[in-house]
Short mmCIF file of C-alpha atoms and ligand atoms in Angstrom, two decimals:
data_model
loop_
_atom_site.label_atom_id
_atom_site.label_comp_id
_atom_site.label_asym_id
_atom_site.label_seq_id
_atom_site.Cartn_x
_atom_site.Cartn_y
_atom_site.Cartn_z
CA UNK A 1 -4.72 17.15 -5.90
CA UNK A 2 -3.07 15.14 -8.71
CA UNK A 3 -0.71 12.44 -7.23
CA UNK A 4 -1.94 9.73 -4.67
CA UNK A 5 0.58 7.17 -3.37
CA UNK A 6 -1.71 4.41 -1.47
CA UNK A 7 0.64 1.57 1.00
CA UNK A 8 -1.27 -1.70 1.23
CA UNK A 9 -0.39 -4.38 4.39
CA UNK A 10 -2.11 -7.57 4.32
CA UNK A 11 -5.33 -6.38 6.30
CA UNK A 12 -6.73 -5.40 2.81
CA UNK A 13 -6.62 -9.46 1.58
CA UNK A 14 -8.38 -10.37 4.62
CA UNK A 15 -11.61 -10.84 3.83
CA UNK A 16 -10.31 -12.39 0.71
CA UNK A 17 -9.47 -15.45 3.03
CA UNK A 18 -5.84 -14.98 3.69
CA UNK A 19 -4.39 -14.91 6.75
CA UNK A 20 -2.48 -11.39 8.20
CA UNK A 21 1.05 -11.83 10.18
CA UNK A 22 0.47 -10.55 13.55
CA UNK A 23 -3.11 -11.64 14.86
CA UNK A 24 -4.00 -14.26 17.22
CA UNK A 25 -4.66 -16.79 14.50
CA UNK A 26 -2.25 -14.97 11.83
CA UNK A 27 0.95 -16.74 10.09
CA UNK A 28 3.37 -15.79 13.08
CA UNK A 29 1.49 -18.11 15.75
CA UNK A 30 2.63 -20.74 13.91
CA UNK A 31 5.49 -20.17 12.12
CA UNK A 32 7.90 -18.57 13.99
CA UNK A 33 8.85 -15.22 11.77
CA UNK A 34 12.98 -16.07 12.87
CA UNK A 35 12.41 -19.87 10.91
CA UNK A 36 10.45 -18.79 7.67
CA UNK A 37 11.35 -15.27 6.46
CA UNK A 38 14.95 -14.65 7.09
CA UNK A 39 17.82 -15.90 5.18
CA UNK A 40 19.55 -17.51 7.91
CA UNK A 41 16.02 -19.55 8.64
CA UNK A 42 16.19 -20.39 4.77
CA UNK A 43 19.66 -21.84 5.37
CA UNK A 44 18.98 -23.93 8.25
CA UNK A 45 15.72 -25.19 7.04
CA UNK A 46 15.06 -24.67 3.16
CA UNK A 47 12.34 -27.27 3.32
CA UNK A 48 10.39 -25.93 6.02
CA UNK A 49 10.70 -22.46 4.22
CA UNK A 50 9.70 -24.43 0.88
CA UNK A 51 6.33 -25.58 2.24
CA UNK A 52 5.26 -22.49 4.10
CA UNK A 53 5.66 -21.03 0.88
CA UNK A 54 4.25 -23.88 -1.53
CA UNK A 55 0.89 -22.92 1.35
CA UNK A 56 1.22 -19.85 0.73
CA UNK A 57 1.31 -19.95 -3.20
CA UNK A 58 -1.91 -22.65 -2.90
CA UNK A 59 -3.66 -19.98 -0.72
CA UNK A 60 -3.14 -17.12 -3.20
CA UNK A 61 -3.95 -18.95 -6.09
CA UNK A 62 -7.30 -20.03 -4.19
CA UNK A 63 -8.23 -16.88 -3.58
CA UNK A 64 -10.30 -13.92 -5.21
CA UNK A 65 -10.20 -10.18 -5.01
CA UNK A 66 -12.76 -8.36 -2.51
CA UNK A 67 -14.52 -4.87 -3.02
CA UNK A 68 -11.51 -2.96 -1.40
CA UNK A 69 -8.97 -4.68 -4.47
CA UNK A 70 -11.77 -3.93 -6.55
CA UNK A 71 -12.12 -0.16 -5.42
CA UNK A 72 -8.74 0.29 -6.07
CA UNK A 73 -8.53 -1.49 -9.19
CA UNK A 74 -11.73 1.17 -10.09
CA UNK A 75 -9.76 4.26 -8.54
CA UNK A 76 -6.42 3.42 -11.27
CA UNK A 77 -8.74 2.76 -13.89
CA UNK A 78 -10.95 5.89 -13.84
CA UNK A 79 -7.82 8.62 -11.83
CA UNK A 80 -6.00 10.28 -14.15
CA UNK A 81 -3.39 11.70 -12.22
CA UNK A 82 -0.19 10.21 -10.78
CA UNK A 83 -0.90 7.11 -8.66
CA UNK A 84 1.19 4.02 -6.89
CA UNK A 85 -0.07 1.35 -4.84
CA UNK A 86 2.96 -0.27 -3.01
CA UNK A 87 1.75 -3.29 -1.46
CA UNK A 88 3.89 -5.12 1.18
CA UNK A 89 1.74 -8.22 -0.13
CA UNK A 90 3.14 -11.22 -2.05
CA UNK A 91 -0.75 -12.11 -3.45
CA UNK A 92 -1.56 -10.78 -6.93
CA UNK A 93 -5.33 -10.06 -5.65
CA UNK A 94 -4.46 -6.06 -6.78
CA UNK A 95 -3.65 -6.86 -10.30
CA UNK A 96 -6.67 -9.36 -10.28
CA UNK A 97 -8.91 -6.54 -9.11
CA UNK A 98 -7.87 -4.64 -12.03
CA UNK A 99 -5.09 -2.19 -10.57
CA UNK A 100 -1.92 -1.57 -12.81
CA UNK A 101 0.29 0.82 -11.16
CA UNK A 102 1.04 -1.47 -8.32
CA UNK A 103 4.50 -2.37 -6.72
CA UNK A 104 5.32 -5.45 -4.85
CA UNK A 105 8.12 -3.95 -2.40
CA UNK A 106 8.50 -7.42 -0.46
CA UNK A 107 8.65 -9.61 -3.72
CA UNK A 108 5.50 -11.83 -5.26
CA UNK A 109 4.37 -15.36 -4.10
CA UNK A 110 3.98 -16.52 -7.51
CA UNK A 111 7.45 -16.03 -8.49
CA UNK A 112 10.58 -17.53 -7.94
CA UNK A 113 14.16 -16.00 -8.11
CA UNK A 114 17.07 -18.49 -9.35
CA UNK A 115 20.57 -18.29 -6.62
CA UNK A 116 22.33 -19.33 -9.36
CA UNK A 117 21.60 -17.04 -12.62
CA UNK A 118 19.31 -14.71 -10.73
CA UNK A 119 16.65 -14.86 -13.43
CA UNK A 120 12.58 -14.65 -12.30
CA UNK A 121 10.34 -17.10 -13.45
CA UNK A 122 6.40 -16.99 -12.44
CA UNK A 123 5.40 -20.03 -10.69
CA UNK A 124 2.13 -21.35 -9.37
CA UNK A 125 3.31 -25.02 -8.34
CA UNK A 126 5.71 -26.02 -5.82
CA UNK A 127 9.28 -25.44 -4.81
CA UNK A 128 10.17 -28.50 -2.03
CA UNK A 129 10.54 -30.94 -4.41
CA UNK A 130 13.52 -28.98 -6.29
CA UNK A 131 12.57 -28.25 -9.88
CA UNK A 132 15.38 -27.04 -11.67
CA UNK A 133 15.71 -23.12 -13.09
CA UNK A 134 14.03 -23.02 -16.52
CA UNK A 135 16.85 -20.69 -17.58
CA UNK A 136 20.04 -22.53 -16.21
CA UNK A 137 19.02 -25.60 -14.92
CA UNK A 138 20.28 -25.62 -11.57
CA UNK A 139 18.72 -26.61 -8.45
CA UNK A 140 18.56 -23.15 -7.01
CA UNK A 141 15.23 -21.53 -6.63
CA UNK A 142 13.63 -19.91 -3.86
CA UNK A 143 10.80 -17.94 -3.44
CA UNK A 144 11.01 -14.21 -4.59
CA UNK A 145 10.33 -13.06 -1.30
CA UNK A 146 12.11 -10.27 0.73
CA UNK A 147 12.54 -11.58 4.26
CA UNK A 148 13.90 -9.69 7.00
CA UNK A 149 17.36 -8.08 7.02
CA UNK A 150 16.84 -8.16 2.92
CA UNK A 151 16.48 -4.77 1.23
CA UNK A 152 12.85 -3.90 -0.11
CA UNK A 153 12.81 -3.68 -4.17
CA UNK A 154 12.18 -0.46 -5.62
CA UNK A 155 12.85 1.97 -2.96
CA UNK A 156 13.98 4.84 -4.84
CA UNK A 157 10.41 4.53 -6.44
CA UNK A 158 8.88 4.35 -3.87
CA UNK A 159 10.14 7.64 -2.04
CA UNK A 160 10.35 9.25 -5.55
CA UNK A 161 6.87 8.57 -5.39
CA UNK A 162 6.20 9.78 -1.89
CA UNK A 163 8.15 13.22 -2.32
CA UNK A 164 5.71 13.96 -5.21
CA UNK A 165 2.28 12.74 -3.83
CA UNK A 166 -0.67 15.14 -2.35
CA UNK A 167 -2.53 12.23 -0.41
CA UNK A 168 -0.69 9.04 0.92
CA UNK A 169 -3.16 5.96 2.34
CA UNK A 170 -2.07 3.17 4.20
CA UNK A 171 -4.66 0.48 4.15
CA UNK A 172 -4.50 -2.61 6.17
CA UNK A 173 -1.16 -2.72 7.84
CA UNK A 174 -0.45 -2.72 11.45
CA UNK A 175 2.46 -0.45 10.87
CA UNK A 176 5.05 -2.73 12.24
CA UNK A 177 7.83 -3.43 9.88
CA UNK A 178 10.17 -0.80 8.21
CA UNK A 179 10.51 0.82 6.22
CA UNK A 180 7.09 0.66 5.24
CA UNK A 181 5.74 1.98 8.31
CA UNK A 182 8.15 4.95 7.83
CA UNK A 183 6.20 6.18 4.79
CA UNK A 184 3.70 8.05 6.47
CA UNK A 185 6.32 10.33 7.70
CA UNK A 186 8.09 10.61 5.00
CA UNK A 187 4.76 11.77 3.36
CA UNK A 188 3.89 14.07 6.35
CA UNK A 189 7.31 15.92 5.66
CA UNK A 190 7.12 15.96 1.64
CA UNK A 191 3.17 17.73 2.70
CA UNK A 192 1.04 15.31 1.42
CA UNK A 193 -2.44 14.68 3.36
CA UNK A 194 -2.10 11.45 5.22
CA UNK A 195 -5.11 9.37 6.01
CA UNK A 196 -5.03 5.57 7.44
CA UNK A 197 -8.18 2.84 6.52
CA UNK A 198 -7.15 -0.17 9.07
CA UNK A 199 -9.66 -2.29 11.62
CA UNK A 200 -7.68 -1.07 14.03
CA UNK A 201 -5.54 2.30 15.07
CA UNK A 202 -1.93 0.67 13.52
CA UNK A 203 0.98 1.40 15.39
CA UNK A 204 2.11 4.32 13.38
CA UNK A 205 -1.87 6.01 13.85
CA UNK A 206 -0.97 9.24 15.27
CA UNK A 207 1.40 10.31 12.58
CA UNK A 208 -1.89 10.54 9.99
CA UNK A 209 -3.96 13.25 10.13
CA UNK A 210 -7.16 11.00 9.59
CA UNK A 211 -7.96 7.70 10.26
CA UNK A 212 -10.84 5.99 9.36
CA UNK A 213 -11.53 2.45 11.03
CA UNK A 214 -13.94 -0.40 9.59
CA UNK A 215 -12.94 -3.46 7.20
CA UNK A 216 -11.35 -2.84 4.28
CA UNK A 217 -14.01 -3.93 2.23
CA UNK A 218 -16.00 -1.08 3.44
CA UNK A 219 -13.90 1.72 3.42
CA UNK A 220 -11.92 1.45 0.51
CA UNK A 221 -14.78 1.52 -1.54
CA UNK A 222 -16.42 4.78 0.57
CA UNK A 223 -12.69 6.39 -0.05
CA UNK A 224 -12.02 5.68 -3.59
CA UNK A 225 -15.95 7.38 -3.79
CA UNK A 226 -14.65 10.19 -2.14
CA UNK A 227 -11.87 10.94 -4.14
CA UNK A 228 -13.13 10.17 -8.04
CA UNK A 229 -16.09 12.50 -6.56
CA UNK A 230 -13.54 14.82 -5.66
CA UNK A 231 -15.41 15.48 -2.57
CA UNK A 232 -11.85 14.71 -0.35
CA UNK A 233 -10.33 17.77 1.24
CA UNK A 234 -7.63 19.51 -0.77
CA UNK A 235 -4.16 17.90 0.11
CA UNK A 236 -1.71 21.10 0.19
CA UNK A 237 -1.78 24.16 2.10
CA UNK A 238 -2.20 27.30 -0.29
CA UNK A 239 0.98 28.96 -0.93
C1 LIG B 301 -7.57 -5.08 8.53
C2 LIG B 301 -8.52 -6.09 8.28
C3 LIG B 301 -9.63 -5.76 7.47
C4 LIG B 301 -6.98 -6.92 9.52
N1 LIG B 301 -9.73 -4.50 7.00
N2 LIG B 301 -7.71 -3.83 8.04
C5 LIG B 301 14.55 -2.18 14.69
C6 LIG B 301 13.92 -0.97 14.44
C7 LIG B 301 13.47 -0.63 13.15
C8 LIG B 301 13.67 -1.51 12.10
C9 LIG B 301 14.32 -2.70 12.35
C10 LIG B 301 14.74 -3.04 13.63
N3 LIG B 301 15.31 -4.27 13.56
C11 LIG B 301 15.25 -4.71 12.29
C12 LIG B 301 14.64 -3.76 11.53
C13 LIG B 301 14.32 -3.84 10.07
C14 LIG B 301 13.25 -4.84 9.77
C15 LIG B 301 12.01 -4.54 10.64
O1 LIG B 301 11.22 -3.68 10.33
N4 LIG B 301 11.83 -5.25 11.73
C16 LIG B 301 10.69 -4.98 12.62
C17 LIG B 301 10.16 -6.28 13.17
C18 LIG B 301 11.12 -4.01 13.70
N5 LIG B 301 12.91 -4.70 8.38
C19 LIG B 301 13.59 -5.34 7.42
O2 LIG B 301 14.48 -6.16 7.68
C20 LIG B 301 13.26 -5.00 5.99
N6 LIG B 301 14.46 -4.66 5.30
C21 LIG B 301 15.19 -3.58 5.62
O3 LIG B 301 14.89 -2.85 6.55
O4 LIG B 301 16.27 -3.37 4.81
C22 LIG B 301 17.15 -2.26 5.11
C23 LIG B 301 16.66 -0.94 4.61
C24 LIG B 301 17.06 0.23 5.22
C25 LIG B 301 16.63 1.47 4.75
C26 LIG B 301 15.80 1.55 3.68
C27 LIG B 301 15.41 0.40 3.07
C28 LIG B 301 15.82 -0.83 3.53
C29 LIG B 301 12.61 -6.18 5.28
C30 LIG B 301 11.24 -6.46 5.80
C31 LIG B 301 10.69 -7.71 5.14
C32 LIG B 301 9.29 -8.05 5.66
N7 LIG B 301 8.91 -9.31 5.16
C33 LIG B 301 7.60 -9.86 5.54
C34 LIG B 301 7.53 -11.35 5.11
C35 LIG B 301 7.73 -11.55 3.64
C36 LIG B 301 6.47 -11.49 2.83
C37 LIG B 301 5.51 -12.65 3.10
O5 LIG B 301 5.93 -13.72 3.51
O6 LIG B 301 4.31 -12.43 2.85
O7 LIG B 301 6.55 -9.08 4.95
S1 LIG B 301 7.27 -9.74 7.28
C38 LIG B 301 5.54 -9.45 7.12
O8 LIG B 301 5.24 -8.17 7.72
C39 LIG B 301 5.28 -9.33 5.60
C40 LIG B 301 4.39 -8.12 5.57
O9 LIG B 301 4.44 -7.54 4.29
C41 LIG B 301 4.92 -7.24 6.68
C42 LIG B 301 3.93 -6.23 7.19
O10 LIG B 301 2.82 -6.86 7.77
P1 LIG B 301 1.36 -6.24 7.58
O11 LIG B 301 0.97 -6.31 6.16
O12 LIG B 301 1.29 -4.91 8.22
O13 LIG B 301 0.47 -7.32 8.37
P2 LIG B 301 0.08 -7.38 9.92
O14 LIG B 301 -0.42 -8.74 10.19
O15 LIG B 301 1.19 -6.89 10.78
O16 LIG B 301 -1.09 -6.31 10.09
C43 LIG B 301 -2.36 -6.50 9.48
C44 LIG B 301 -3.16 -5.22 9.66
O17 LIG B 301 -4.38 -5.37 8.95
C45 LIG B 301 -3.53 -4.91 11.12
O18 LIG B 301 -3.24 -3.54 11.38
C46 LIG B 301 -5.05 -5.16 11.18
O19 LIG B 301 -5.72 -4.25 12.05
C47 LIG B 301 -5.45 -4.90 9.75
N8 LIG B 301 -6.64 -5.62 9.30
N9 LIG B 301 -8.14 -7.22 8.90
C48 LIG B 301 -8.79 -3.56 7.30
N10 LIG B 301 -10.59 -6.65 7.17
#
């Protein structure tokens, strides 16, 4: 086994104190998903979109990595083979955890994407009060976030990476959205070992051929043991 490709949804930031999209008390109940993250909600309303995202960026910035970031962050430091963690999160808990090889496919909270000149700029403060672009000066900034009915950044990658990897692991997503939640069959028909680390059996559960369920912050670190340890069942059928 040489090449791991590992999806992360927002269950693995959890216990790091931010809130996931479709639970009782998650972001949806009270933010209708039509009003902050589509384009057309950013048109009608660009300050409501503003603030949920100026809360957002506050949370992120508030918040620390947990063991499961830090299991990963341990599993690209010490693997030597070919990995990718594609995380459908905006927070930048992964990189703080010490992971490298990570991808953001639905864009970064603490960045900010100019309408005008279409540069990126990071930013940690907020966006409602309409600070110009530090490249072009206009009053066009929003946040560098893909919202539904937007295209996902670095696709080809990201089923480049698939078609090559031995063990794909989702971790922490409910398995709603595409087309991350497609990955796992994408990966089942490329032959790579498919194994799912949620709370909760995701919607997507019986396309893996294990799932393991407990917090994150538990089983990510028992996983990435497995693997350095190279005690985790070999990926690809013999020829
Ligand atoms: C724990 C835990 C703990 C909790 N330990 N686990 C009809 C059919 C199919 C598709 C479509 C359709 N109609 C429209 C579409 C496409 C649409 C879509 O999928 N819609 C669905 C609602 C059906 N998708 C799009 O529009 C995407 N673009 C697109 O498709 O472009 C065309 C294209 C075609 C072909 C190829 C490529 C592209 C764009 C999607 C953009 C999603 N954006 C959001 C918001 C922006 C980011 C932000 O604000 O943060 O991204 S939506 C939101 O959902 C966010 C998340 O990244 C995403 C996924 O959520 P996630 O992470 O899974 O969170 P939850 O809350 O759902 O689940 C949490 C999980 O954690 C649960 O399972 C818990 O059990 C678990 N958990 N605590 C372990 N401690």
């Amino acid at each position: 086994m040489n090449n791991i490709v590992i999806l992360t949804g927002a269950g693995i930031s959890a216990e790091s104190g931010l809130k996931t999209f479709r639970a009782e008390d998650g972001l949806w109940e009270d933010h209708p998903v039509e009003e902050v993250a589509t384009p057309e909600g950013f048109a009608r309303n660009p300050g409501l979109v503003q603030r949920f995202y100026d809360e957002r960026r506050a949370s992120i910035l508030a918040a620390a990595p947990n063991l499961a970031h830090l299991a990963l962050g341990r599993l690209d430091a010490e693997w030597s083979g070919e990995l990718l963690i594609v995380t459908q999160n905006i927070d930048d808990l992964h990189e703080r955890g010490g992971a490298r090889r990570v991808l953001h496919m639905h864009g970064e909270g603490l960045s900010a994407w100019c309408q005008s000149c279409d540069a990126r700029h990071r930013w940690t403060g907020p966006l409602r009060n309409g600070p110009p672009c530090p490249a072009c000066g206009d009053v066009a900034l929003r946040p560098d976030i893909v919202w539904f009915g937007e295209m996902p950044y670095r696709m080809g990658e990201i089923y480049a990476a698939i078609a090559r990897a031995d063990l794909f692991v989702s971790i922490g997503t409910s398995g709603a959205v595409y087309p991350a939640a497609g990955f796992v069959q994408e990966a089942n028909r490329s032959g790579a070992r498919t194994v799912e680390l949620n709370l909760e059996p995701s919607a997507g559960s019986r396309w893996f051929a294990e799932t393991r369920l407990g917090p994150a912050s538990e089983l990510v670190p028992e996983w990435v043991g497995d693997v350095l340890s190279a005690s985790f069942p070999s990926p690809r059928q013999p020829a």
